[in-house]
JSON list of C-alpha atoms in Angstrom, two decimals:
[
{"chain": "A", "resi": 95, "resn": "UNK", "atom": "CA", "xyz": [127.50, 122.02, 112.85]},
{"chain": "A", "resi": 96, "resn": "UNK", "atom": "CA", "xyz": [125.75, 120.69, 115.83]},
{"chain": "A", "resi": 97, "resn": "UNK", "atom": "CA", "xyz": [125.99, 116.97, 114.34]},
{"chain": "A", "resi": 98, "resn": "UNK", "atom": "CA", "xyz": [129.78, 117.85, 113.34]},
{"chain": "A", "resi": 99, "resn": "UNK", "atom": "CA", "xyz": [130.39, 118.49, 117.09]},
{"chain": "A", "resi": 100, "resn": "UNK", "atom": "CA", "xyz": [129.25, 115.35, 118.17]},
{"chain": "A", "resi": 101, "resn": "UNK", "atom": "CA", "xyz": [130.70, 113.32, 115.19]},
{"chain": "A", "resi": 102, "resn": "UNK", "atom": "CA", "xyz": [134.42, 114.73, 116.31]},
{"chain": "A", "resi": 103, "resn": "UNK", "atom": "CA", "xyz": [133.40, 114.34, 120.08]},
{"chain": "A", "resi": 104, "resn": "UNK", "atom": "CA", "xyz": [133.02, 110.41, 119.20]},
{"chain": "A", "resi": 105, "resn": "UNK", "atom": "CA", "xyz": [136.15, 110.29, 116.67]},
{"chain": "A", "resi": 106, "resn": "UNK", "atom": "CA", "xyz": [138.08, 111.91, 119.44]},
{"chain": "A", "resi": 107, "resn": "UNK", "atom": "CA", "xyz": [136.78, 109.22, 122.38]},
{"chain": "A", "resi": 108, "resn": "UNK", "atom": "CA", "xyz": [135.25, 112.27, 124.33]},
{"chain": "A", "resi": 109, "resn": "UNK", "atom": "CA", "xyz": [131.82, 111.35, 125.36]},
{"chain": "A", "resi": 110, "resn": "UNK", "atom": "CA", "xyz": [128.90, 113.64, 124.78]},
{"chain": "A", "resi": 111, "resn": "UNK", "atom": "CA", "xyz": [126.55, 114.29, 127.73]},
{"chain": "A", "resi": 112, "resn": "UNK", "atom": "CA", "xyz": [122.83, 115.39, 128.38]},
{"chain": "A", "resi": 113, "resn": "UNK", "atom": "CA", "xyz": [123.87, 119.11, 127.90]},
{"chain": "A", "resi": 114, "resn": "UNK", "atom": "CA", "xyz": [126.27, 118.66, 124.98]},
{"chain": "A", "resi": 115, "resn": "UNK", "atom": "CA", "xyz": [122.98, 117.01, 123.45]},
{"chain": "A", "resi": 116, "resn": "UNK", "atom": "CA", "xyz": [120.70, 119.68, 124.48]},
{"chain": "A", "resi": 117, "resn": "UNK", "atom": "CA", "xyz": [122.65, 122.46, 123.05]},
{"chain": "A", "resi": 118, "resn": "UNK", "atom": "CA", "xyz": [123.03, 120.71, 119.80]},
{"chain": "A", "resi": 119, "resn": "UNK", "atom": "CA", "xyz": [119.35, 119.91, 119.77]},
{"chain": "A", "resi": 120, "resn": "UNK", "atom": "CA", "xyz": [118.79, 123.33, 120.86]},
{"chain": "A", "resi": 121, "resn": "UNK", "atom": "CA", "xyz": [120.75, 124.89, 117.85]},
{"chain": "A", "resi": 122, "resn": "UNK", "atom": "CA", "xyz": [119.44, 123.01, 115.54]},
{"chain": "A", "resi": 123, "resn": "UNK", "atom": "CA", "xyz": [115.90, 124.65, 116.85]},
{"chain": "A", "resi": 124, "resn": "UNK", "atom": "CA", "xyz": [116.95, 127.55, 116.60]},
{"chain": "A", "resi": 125, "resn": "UNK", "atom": "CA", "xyz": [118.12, 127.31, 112.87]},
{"chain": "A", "resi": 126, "resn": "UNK", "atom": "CA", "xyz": [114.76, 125.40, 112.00]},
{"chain": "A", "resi": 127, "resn": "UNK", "atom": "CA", "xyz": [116.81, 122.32, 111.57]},
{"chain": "A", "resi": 128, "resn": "UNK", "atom": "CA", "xyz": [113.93, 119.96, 112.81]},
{"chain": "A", "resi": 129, "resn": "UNK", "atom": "CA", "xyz": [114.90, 116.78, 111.50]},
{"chain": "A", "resi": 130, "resn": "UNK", "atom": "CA", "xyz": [118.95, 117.65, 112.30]},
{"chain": "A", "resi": 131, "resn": "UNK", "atom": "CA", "xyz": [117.55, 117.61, 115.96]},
{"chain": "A", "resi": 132, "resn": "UNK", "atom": "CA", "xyz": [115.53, 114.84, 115.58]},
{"chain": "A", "resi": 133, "resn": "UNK", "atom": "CA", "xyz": [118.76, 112.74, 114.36]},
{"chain": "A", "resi": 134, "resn": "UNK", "atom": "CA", "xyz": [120.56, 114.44, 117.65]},
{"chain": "A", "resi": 135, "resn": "UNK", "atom": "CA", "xyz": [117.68, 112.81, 119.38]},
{"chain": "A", "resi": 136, "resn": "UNK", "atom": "CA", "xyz": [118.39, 109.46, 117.39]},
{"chain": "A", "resi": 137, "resn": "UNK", "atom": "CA", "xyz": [121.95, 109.56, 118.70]},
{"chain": "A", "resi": 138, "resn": "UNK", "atom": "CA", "xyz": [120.89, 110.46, 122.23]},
{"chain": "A", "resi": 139, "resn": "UNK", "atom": "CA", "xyz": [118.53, 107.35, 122.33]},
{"chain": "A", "resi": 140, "resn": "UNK", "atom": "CA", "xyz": [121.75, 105.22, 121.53]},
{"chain": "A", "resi": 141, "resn": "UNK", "atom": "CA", "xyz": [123.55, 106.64, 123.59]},
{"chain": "A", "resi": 142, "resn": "UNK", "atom": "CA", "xyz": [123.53, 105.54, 127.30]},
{"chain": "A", "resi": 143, "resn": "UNK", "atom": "CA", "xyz": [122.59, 109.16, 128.67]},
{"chain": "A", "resi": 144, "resn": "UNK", "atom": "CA", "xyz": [119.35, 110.24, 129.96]},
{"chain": "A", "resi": 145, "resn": "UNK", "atom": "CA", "xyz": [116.85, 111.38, 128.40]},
{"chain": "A", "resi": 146, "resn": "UNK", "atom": "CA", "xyz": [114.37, 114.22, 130.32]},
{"chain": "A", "resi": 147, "resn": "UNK", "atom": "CA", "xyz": [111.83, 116.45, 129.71]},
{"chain": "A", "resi": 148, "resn": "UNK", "atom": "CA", "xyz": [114.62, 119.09, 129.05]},
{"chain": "A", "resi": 149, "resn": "UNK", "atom": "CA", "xyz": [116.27, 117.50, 126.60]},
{"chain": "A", "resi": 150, "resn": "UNK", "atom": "CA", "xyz": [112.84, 116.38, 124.67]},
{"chain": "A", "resi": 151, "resn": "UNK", "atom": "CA", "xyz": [110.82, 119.46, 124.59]},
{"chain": "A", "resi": 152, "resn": "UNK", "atom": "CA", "xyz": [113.01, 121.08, 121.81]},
{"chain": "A", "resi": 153, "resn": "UNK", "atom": "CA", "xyz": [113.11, 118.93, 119.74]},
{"chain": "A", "resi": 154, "resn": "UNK", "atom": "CA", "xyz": [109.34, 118.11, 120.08]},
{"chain": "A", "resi": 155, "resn": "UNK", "atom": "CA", "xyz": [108.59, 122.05, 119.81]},
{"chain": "A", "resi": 156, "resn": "UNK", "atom": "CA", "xyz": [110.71, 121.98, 116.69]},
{"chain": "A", "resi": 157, "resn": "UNK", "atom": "CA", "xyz": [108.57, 119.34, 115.05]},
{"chain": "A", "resi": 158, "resn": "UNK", "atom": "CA", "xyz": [105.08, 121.31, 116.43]},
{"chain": "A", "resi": 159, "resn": "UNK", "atom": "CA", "xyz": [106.41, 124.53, 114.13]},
{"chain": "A", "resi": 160, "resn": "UNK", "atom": "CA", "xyz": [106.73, 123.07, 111.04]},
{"chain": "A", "resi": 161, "resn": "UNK", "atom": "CA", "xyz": [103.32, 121.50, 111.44]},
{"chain": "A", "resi": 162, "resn": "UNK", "atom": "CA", "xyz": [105.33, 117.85, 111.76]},
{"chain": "A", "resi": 163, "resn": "UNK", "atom": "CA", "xyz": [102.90, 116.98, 114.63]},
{"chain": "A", "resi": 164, "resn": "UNK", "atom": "CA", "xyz": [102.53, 113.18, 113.96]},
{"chain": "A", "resi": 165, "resn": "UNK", "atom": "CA", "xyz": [106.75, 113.39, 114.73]},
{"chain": "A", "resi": 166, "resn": "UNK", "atom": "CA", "xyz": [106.53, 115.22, 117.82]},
{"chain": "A", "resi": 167, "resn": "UNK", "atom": "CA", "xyz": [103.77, 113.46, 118.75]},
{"chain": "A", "resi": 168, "resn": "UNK", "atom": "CA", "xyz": [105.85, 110.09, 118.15]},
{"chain": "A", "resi": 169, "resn": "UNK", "atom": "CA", "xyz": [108.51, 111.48, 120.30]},
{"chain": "A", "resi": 170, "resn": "UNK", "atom": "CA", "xyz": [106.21, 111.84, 123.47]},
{"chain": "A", "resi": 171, "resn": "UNK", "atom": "CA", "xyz": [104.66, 109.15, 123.23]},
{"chain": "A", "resi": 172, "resn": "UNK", "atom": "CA", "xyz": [108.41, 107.14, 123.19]},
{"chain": "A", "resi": 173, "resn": "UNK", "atom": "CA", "xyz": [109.20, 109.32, 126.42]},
{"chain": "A", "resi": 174, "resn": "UNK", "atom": "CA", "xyz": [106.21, 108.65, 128.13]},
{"chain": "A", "resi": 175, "resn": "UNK", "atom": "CA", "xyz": [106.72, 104.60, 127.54]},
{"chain": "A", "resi": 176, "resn": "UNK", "atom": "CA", "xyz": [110.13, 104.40, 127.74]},
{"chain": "A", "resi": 177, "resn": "UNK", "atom": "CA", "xyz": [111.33, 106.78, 130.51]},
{"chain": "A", "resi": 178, "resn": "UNK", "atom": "CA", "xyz": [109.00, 108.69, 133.00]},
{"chain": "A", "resi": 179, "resn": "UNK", "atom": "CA", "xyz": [105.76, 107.95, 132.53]},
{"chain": "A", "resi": 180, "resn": "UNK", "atom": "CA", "xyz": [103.03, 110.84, 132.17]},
{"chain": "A", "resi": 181, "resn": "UNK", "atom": "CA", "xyz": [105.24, 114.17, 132.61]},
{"chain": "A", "resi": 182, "resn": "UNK", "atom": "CA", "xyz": [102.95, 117.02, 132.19]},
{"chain": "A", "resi": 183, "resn": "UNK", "atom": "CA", "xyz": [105.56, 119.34, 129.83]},
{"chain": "A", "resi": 184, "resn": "UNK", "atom": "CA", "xyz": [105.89, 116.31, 127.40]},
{"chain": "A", "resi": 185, "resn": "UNK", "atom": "CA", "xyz": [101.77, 115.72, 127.25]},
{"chain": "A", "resi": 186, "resn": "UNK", "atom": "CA", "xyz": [101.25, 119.85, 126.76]},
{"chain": "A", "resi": 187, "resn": "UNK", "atom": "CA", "xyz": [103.95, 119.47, 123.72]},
{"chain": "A", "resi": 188, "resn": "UNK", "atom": "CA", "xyz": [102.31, 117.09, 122.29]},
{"chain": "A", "resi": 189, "resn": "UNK", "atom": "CA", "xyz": [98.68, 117.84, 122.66]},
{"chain": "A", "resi": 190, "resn": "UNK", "atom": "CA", "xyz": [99.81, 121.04, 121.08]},
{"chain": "A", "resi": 191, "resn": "UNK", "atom": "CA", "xyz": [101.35, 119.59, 118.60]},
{"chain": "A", "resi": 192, "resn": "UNK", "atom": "CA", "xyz": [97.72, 117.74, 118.06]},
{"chain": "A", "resi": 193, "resn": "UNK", "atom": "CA", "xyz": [95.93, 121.41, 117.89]},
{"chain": "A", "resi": 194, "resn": "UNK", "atom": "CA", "xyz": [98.28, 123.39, 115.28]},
{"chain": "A", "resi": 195, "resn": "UNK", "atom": "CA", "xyz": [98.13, 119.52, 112.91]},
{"chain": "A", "resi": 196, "resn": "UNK", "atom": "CA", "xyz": [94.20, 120.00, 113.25]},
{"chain": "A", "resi": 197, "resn": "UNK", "atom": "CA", "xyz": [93.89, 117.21, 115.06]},
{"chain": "A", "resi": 198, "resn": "UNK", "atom": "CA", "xyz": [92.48, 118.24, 118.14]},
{"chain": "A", "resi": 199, "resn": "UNK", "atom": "CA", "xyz": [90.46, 115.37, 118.68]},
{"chain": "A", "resi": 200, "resn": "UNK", "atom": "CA", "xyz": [93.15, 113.49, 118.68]},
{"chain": "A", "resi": 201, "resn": "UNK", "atom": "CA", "xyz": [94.70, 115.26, 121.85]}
]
């Protein structure tokens, strides 16, 4: 339903914003949709809102739970390029992403 939301926000020309994103990202979390937040994060990225540490580390967690570290790991690393750098909460995600996929060494 999260995905529904912002599908009729766009066929109804209302513009989702960082929190509409967030609380579909976080729902889908929540329900152990992981790759239903990932495409909210897809959406996001195309869209011309910001994306911050709040909005990432859901979706990023999500991924780390289901043992889908090399996607959460992905998603930092396209933060860290893209928009701020080094931020600390998006490097813990992922490096424990890195320790629950085994791949500590990695990290």
């Amino acid at each position: 339903q999260a995905l529904r939301l912002i599908d009729v926000m766009a066929e109804n020309n209302v513009e989702p914003n960082t929190i509409t994103y967030r609380a579909a990202i976080s729902a889908c979390r929540k329900a152990a949709e992981w790759k239903k937040a990932l495409q909210i994060v897809s959406v996001l990225v195309q869209s011309k809102e910001k994306i911050d540490t709040i909005t990432l580390c859901p979706p990023i967690s999500a991924c780390e739970e289901v043992s889908a570290w090399k996607k959460a790991v992905e998603l930092a690393g396209s933060f860290s390029q893209r928009d701020r750098g080094r931020d600390p909460h998006i490097l813990g995600a992922a490096i424990s992403a890195f320790s629950k996929g085994s791949e500590w060494e990695n990290a």
